[in-house]
Short mmCIF file of C-alpha atoms and ligand atoms in Angstrom, two decimals:
data_model
loop_
_atom_site.label_atom_id
_atom_site.label_comp_id
_atom_site.label_asym_id
_atom_site.label_seq_id
_atom_site.Cartn_x
_atom_site.Cartn_y
_atom_site.Cartn_z
CA MET W 1 -22.17 -15.69 12.79
CA VAL W 2 -22.17 -16.61 9.40
CA GLU W 3 -25.01 -19.04 10.74
CA ARG W 4 -27.12 -17.07 12.20
CA ASP W 5 -26.54 -13.69 10.31
CA LEU W 6 -24.74 -13.72 6.88
CA ARG W 7 -26.70 -17.33 5.88
CA ARG W 8 -30.40 -16.33 7.01
CA ARG W 9 -29.57 -13.20 5.50
CA GLY W 10 -29.24 -14.15 2.28
CA ILE W 11 -26.07 -14.58 1.54
CA ARG W 12 -25.54 -18.02 -0.57
CA ASP W 13 -21.97 -18.50 -1.95
CA GLU W 14 -20.21 -20.99 -0.16
CA ARG W 15 -16.68 -19.33 -0.33
CA VAL W 16 -17.70 -16.15 1.07
CA LEU W 17 -18.75 -17.93 3.84
CA GLU W 18 -15.94 -20.34 4.68
CA ALA W 19 -13.69 -17.11 3.91
CA MET W 20 -15.03 -15.16 6.80
CA GLU W 21 -15.49 -18.38 9.16
CA ARG W 22 -11.23 -18.33 8.66
CA VAL W 23 -10.88 -13.83 9.41
CA PRO W 24 -10.22 -13.52 12.82
CA ARG W 25 -12.84 -11.12 13.00
CA HIS W 26 -12.10 -10.03 17.26
CA ARG W 27 -8.07 -9.26 15.78
CA PHE W 28 -9.46 -6.04 13.74
CA VAL W 29 -11.57 -4.05 16.29
CA SER W 30 -10.02 -2.42 19.59
CA PRO W 31 -9.71 -4.97 22.37
CA PRO W 32 -12.94 -3.60 24.91
CA LEU W 33 -15.03 -4.49 21.74
CA ALA W 34 -14.14 -7.81 20.88
CA ALA W 35 -16.69 -9.39 22.66
CA MET W 36 -19.26 -7.68 19.59
CA ALA W 37 -16.78 -8.66 16.93
CA TYR W 38 -19.31 -11.61 16.03
CA ALA W 39 -22.51 -9.80 16.81
CA ASP W 40 -23.89 -8.67 12.94
CA VAL W 41 -23.24 -4.53 13.62
CA PRO W 42 -20.51 -1.95 12.45
CA LEU W 43 -18.10 -1.42 15.59
CA PRO W 44 -16.21 2.11 15.88
CA THR W 45 -12.79 1.59 14.75
CA ASP W 46 -9.75 4.73 15.77
CA GLU W 47 -9.99 8.27 14.04
CA GLY W 48 -13.72 8.07 14.10
CA GLN W 49 -13.52 5.53 11.44
CA THR W 50 -16.12 2.15 11.66
CA ILE W 51 -15.72 -1.67 10.24
CA SER W 52 -18.51 -2.45 8.73
CA GLN W 53 -21.18 -4.91 10.03
CA PRO W 54 -20.33 -8.39 8.51
CA TYR W 55 -23.54 -8.60 6.76
CA ILE W 56 -22.92 -5.77 4.67
CA VAL W 57 -19.22 -7.39 4.05
CA ALA W 58 -20.43 -10.93 3.13
CA LEU W 59 -22.89 -8.74 0.80
CA MET W 60 -19.92 -6.85 -1.29
CA THR W 61 -17.70 -9.90 -1.29
CA GLN W 62 -20.52 -11.14 -2.45
CA ALA W 63 -21.34 -9.06 -5.41
CA LEU W 64 -17.60 -9.53 -6.42
CA ALA W 65 -17.87 -12.94 -7.39
CA LEU W 66 -14.56 -13.65 -6.58
CA SER W 67 -13.04 -17.58 -7.93
CA GLY W 68 -9.93 -16.75 -6.71
CA GLY W 69 -6.81 -14.52 -8.76
CA GLU W 70 -8.26 -11.46 -8.86
CA LYS W 71 -6.69 -8.44 -8.99
CA VAL W 72 -8.73 -6.46 -6.66
CA LEU W 73 -8.76 -2.58 -5.62
CA GLU W 74 -9.90 -1.97 -2.07
CA LEU W 75 -10.58 2.07 -1.28
CA GLY W 76 -10.42 2.09 2.44
CA THR W 77 -8.33 -0.33 4.25
CA GLY W 78 -9.64 0.95 7.82
CA SER W 79 -8.89 -1.69 10.11
CA GLY W 80 -7.81 -4.53 7.05
CA TYR W 81 -11.13 -6.62 7.80
CA GLN W 82 -12.25 -6.05 5.05
CA THR W 83 -8.28 -6.74 2.79
CA ALA W 84 -8.46 -10.01 5.31
CA VAL W 85 -11.47 -11.38 3.64
CA LEU W 86 -10.80 -10.37 -0.24
CA ALA W 87 -7.09 -11.82 0.27
CA GLU W 88 -8.86 -15.27 1.75
CA LEU W 89 -10.92 -15.48 -1.66
CA GLY W 90 -7.51 -15.77 -3.39
CA ALA W 91 -7.76 -12.29 -4.82
CA GLU W 92 -4.35 -10.42 -4.75
CA VAL W 93 -5.27 -6.99 -3.24
CA TRP W 94 -4.18 -3.37 -3.21
CA SER W 95 -5.74 -1.38 -0.80
CA ILE W 96 -5.48 2.14 -0.25
CA GLU W 97 -6.30 4.00 3.07
CA ARG W 98 -5.81 7.55 3.46
CA SER W 99 -4.81 8.45 7.32
CA PRO W 100 -1.49 7.44 8.00
CA GLY W 101 -2.06 5.90 11.75
CA LEU W 102 -5.05 3.43 10.02
CA HIS W 103 -2.57 2.62 7.05
CA ALA W 104 0.28 1.49 9.70
CA ALA W 105 -2.25 0.01 12.29
CA ALA W 106 -3.29 -2.15 9.66
CA SER W 107 -0.07 -3.27 7.96
CA THR W 108 0.89 -4.62 11.83
CA ARG W 109 -2.03 -5.85 11.86
CA LEU W 110 -2.45 -7.97 8.28
CA ALA W 111 1.83 -8.79 8.49
CA SER W 112 0.98 -10.60 12.12
CA LEU W 113 -1.76 -12.02 10.29
CA GLY W 114 0.35 -13.74 7.66
CA TYR W 115 -1.75 -12.77 4.86
CA PRO W 116 0.18 -12.79 1.31
CA ARG W 117 -0.39 -11.30 -1.99
CA ILE W 118 -2.02 -8.07 -0.08
CA HIS W 119 -0.25 -4.27 -0.79
CA LEU W 120 -1.04 -1.53 1.36
CA VAL W 121 -1.33 2.10 0.16
CA LEU W 122 -0.88 5.16 1.34
CA GLY W 123 -3.39 7.70 -0.11
CA ASP W 124 -5.98 8.80 -1.79
CA GLY W 125 -8.05 5.89 -2.91
CA THR W 126 -10.56 8.39 -5.05
CA LEU W 127 -7.93 8.13 -7.83
CA GLY W 128 -7.75 4.49 -7.76
CA LEU W 129 -3.86 3.03 -8.61
CA PRO W 130 -2.92 4.02 -12.37
CA ALA W 131 0.02 2.69 -11.90
CA GLU W 132 -1.48 -1.26 -10.53
CA SER W 133 -4.70 -1.01 -13.51
CA PRO W 134 -6.10 -2.73 -14.58
CA PHE W 135 -7.96 -4.37 -12.18
CA ASP W 136 -10.74 -6.88 -12.30
CA ARG W 137 -12.60 -5.87 -9.13
CA ILE W 138 -12.68 -2.20 -7.23
CA LEU W 139 -14.80 -2.27 -4.21
CA ALA W 140 -15.05 1.02 -2.08
CA THR W 141 -15.78 0.22 1.95
CA GLY W 142 -16.29 4.73 2.33
CA SER W 143 -18.87 6.03 0.29
CA LEU W 144 -18.58 8.56 -3.21
CA PRO W 145 -21.05 10.82 -4.69
CA ARG W 146 -20.92 9.71 -7.68
CA VAL W 147 -19.14 6.51 -9.63
CA PRO W 148 -15.96 8.18 -11.05
CA LEU W 149 -14.95 7.86 -14.30
CA GLY W 150 -11.30 7.63 -13.51
CA LEU W 151 -11.67 4.91 -11.13
CA THR W 152 -14.10 2.74 -13.84
CA SER W 153 -11.63 3.74 -16.33
CA GLN W 154 -9.04 1.22 -14.35
CA LEU W 155 -11.27 -1.74 -14.87
CA ARG W 156 -10.35 -4.73 -17.20
CA PRO W 157 -13.21 -5.10 -19.52
CA ALA W 158 -15.97 -6.90 -17.67
CA GLY W 159 -15.06 -5.79 -14.26
CA ILE W 160 -17.17 -4.89 -11.30
CA PHE W 161 -17.63 -1.70 -9.32
CA VAL W 162 -18.87 -1.88 -6.17
CA GLY W 163 -19.97 1.13 -3.21
CA PRO W 164 -21.88 2.99 -1.61
CA ILE W 165 -23.02 6.16 -3.85
CA GLY W 166 -25.51 8.66 -3.02
CA GLU W 167 -25.50 11.35 -0.64
CA LEU W 168 -23.35 11.95 2.71
CA PHE W 169 -25.79 9.86 4.92
CA ASP W 170 -28.09 8.40 2.59
CA GLN W 171 -26.99 6.03 0.21
CA ARG W 172 -27.37 2.73 -2.34
CA LEU W 173 -24.42 0.19 -2.50
CA VAL W 174 -24.36 -0.74 -6.37
CA ARG W 175 -22.94 -3.01 -8.38
CA ILE W 176 -21.40 -2.10 -11.89
CA GLU W 177 -20.62 -5.09 -14.39
CA TYR W 178 -18.20 -1.81 -16.44
CA ASP W 179 -18.62 -3.17 -20.22
CA PRO W 180 -19.29 -0.71 -22.66
CA PRO W 181 -21.31 0.44 -23.99
CA HIS W 182 -22.93 -2.75 -22.30
CA THR W 183 -22.20 -1.75 -19.31
CA ARG W 184 -25.46 -2.53 -16.53
CA GLY W 185 -25.75 -1.45 -12.91
CA GLU W 186 -28.03 -3.06 -9.89
CA THR W 187 -28.35 -1.65 -6.94
CA LEU W 188 -28.06 -4.63 -3.68
CA CYS W 189 -29.24 -1.78 -0.88
CA VAL W 190 -29.70 1.00 0.82
CA CYS W 191 -26.89 2.32 2.92
CA ARG W 192 -25.23 4.29 4.83
CA PHE W 193 -21.04 4.47 5.32
CA VAL W 194 -18.85 7.05 6.21
CA PRO W 195 -17.57 9.09 3.36
CA LEU W 196 -14.07 9.06 1.13
CA VAL W 197 -13.26 12.09 1.60
CA GLY W 198 -10.18 12.99 -1.56
CA GLU W 199 -10.21 14.49 -4.94
CA ALA W 200 -12.56 12.51 -6.54
CA GLY W 201 -14.78 12.16 -3.15
CA TRP W 202 -15.97 14.14 -0.87
CA LEU W 203 -14.42 17.60 -1.45
CA ALA W 204 -13.87 17.86 2.89
CA ALA W 205 -13.93 16.24 6.44
CA VAL W 206 -17.85 16.20 7.42
CA ARG W 207 -19.40 15.92 10.57
CA ARG W 208 -22.77 14.54 11.27
CA PRO W 209 -25.70 17.22 11.72
CA GLU W 210 -26.03 16.14 15.06
CA GLU W 211 -22.46 16.60 16.35
CA ASP W 212 -23.03 20.39 15.52
CA PRO W 213 -22.85 22.93 18.45
N1 SAH A 1 -13.04 -1.69 4.79
C1 SAH A 1 -13.06 -0.92 6.10
C2 SAH A 1 -13.59 -0.13 6.60
C3 SAH A 1 -13.55 1.11 6.03
S1 SAH A 1 -14.05 3.03 6.88
C4 SAH A 1 -12.44 -2.08 6.99
O1 SAH A 1 -12.78 -3.75 6.80
O2 SAH A 1 -12.90 -1.45 8.39
C5 SAH A 1 -13.65 3.88 5.28
C6 SAH A 1 -11.98 4.04 5.03
O3 SAH A 1 -11.83 4.83 3.60
C7 SAH A 1 -12.05 5.18 6.71
O4 SAH A 1 -10.57 4.27 7.36
C8 SAH A 1 -11.16 6.28 5.94
O5 SAH A 1 -10.04 6.22 6.47
C9 SAH A 1 -10.96 5.87 4.85
N2 SAH A 1 -10.88 6.77 3.59
C10 SAH A 1 -11.75 8.04 3.57
N3 SAH A 1 -11.20 8.32 2.59
C11 SAH A 1 -10.31 8.05 1.97
C12 SAH A 1 -9.58 7.90 0.50
N4 SAH A 1 -10.05 9.43 -0.33
N5 SAH A 1 -8.72 7.18 0.13
C13 SAH A 1 -8.67 5.94 0.61
N6 SAH A 1 -8.89 5.95 1.94
C14 SAH A 1 -10.11 6.78 2.97
#
């Protein structure tokens, strides 16, 4: 997967490639899908959520420019796969999940894999985690209609936000280096993530139009 899908598609950060080589992705998908775990596709997880495709995980992680020791806030723990990749890079990770079931499953999974320096929190990630701020990096792994000011204010100067911003079914993966008054933003790619449902995110659970009766 690392050679075939990640390096060939332009992921250059050797530390990210090595970290993704070490994380056993098959442990993060349901057993019937284990054979697909190293294909470069998003896969369904419990409760209608998804584990992002490896290339997107690599792209987001590379954009965070981690050298080890950073304090990172992840919004949307999901399976815990991205959380594990961040921990492999030496970050201290706080990851927030809204669903009690997914939070509990990720806690068990990450504990059994023995990752240190991971703090899993049940709650609304769109509000961040003011009590633990400031963070060096914030990564949203579900979409947001806009970058909430309440989140960027939890970044340290020169901190980086990465996440999918836009419409419900069509977003841009953005990277923002928060350094007022010289804050800079760039678009990494177009994408489609599941929504972050919360006070500063999407307000209600939504259904895809094709699911309407
Ligand atoms: N990073 C995950 C993928 C996450 S998918 C992985 O590697 O597997 C997005 C996740 O965000 C889902 O698990 C969903 O339940 C969760 N979520 C949705 N709204 C949220 C909110 N307001 N706060 C925290 N988590 C949220």
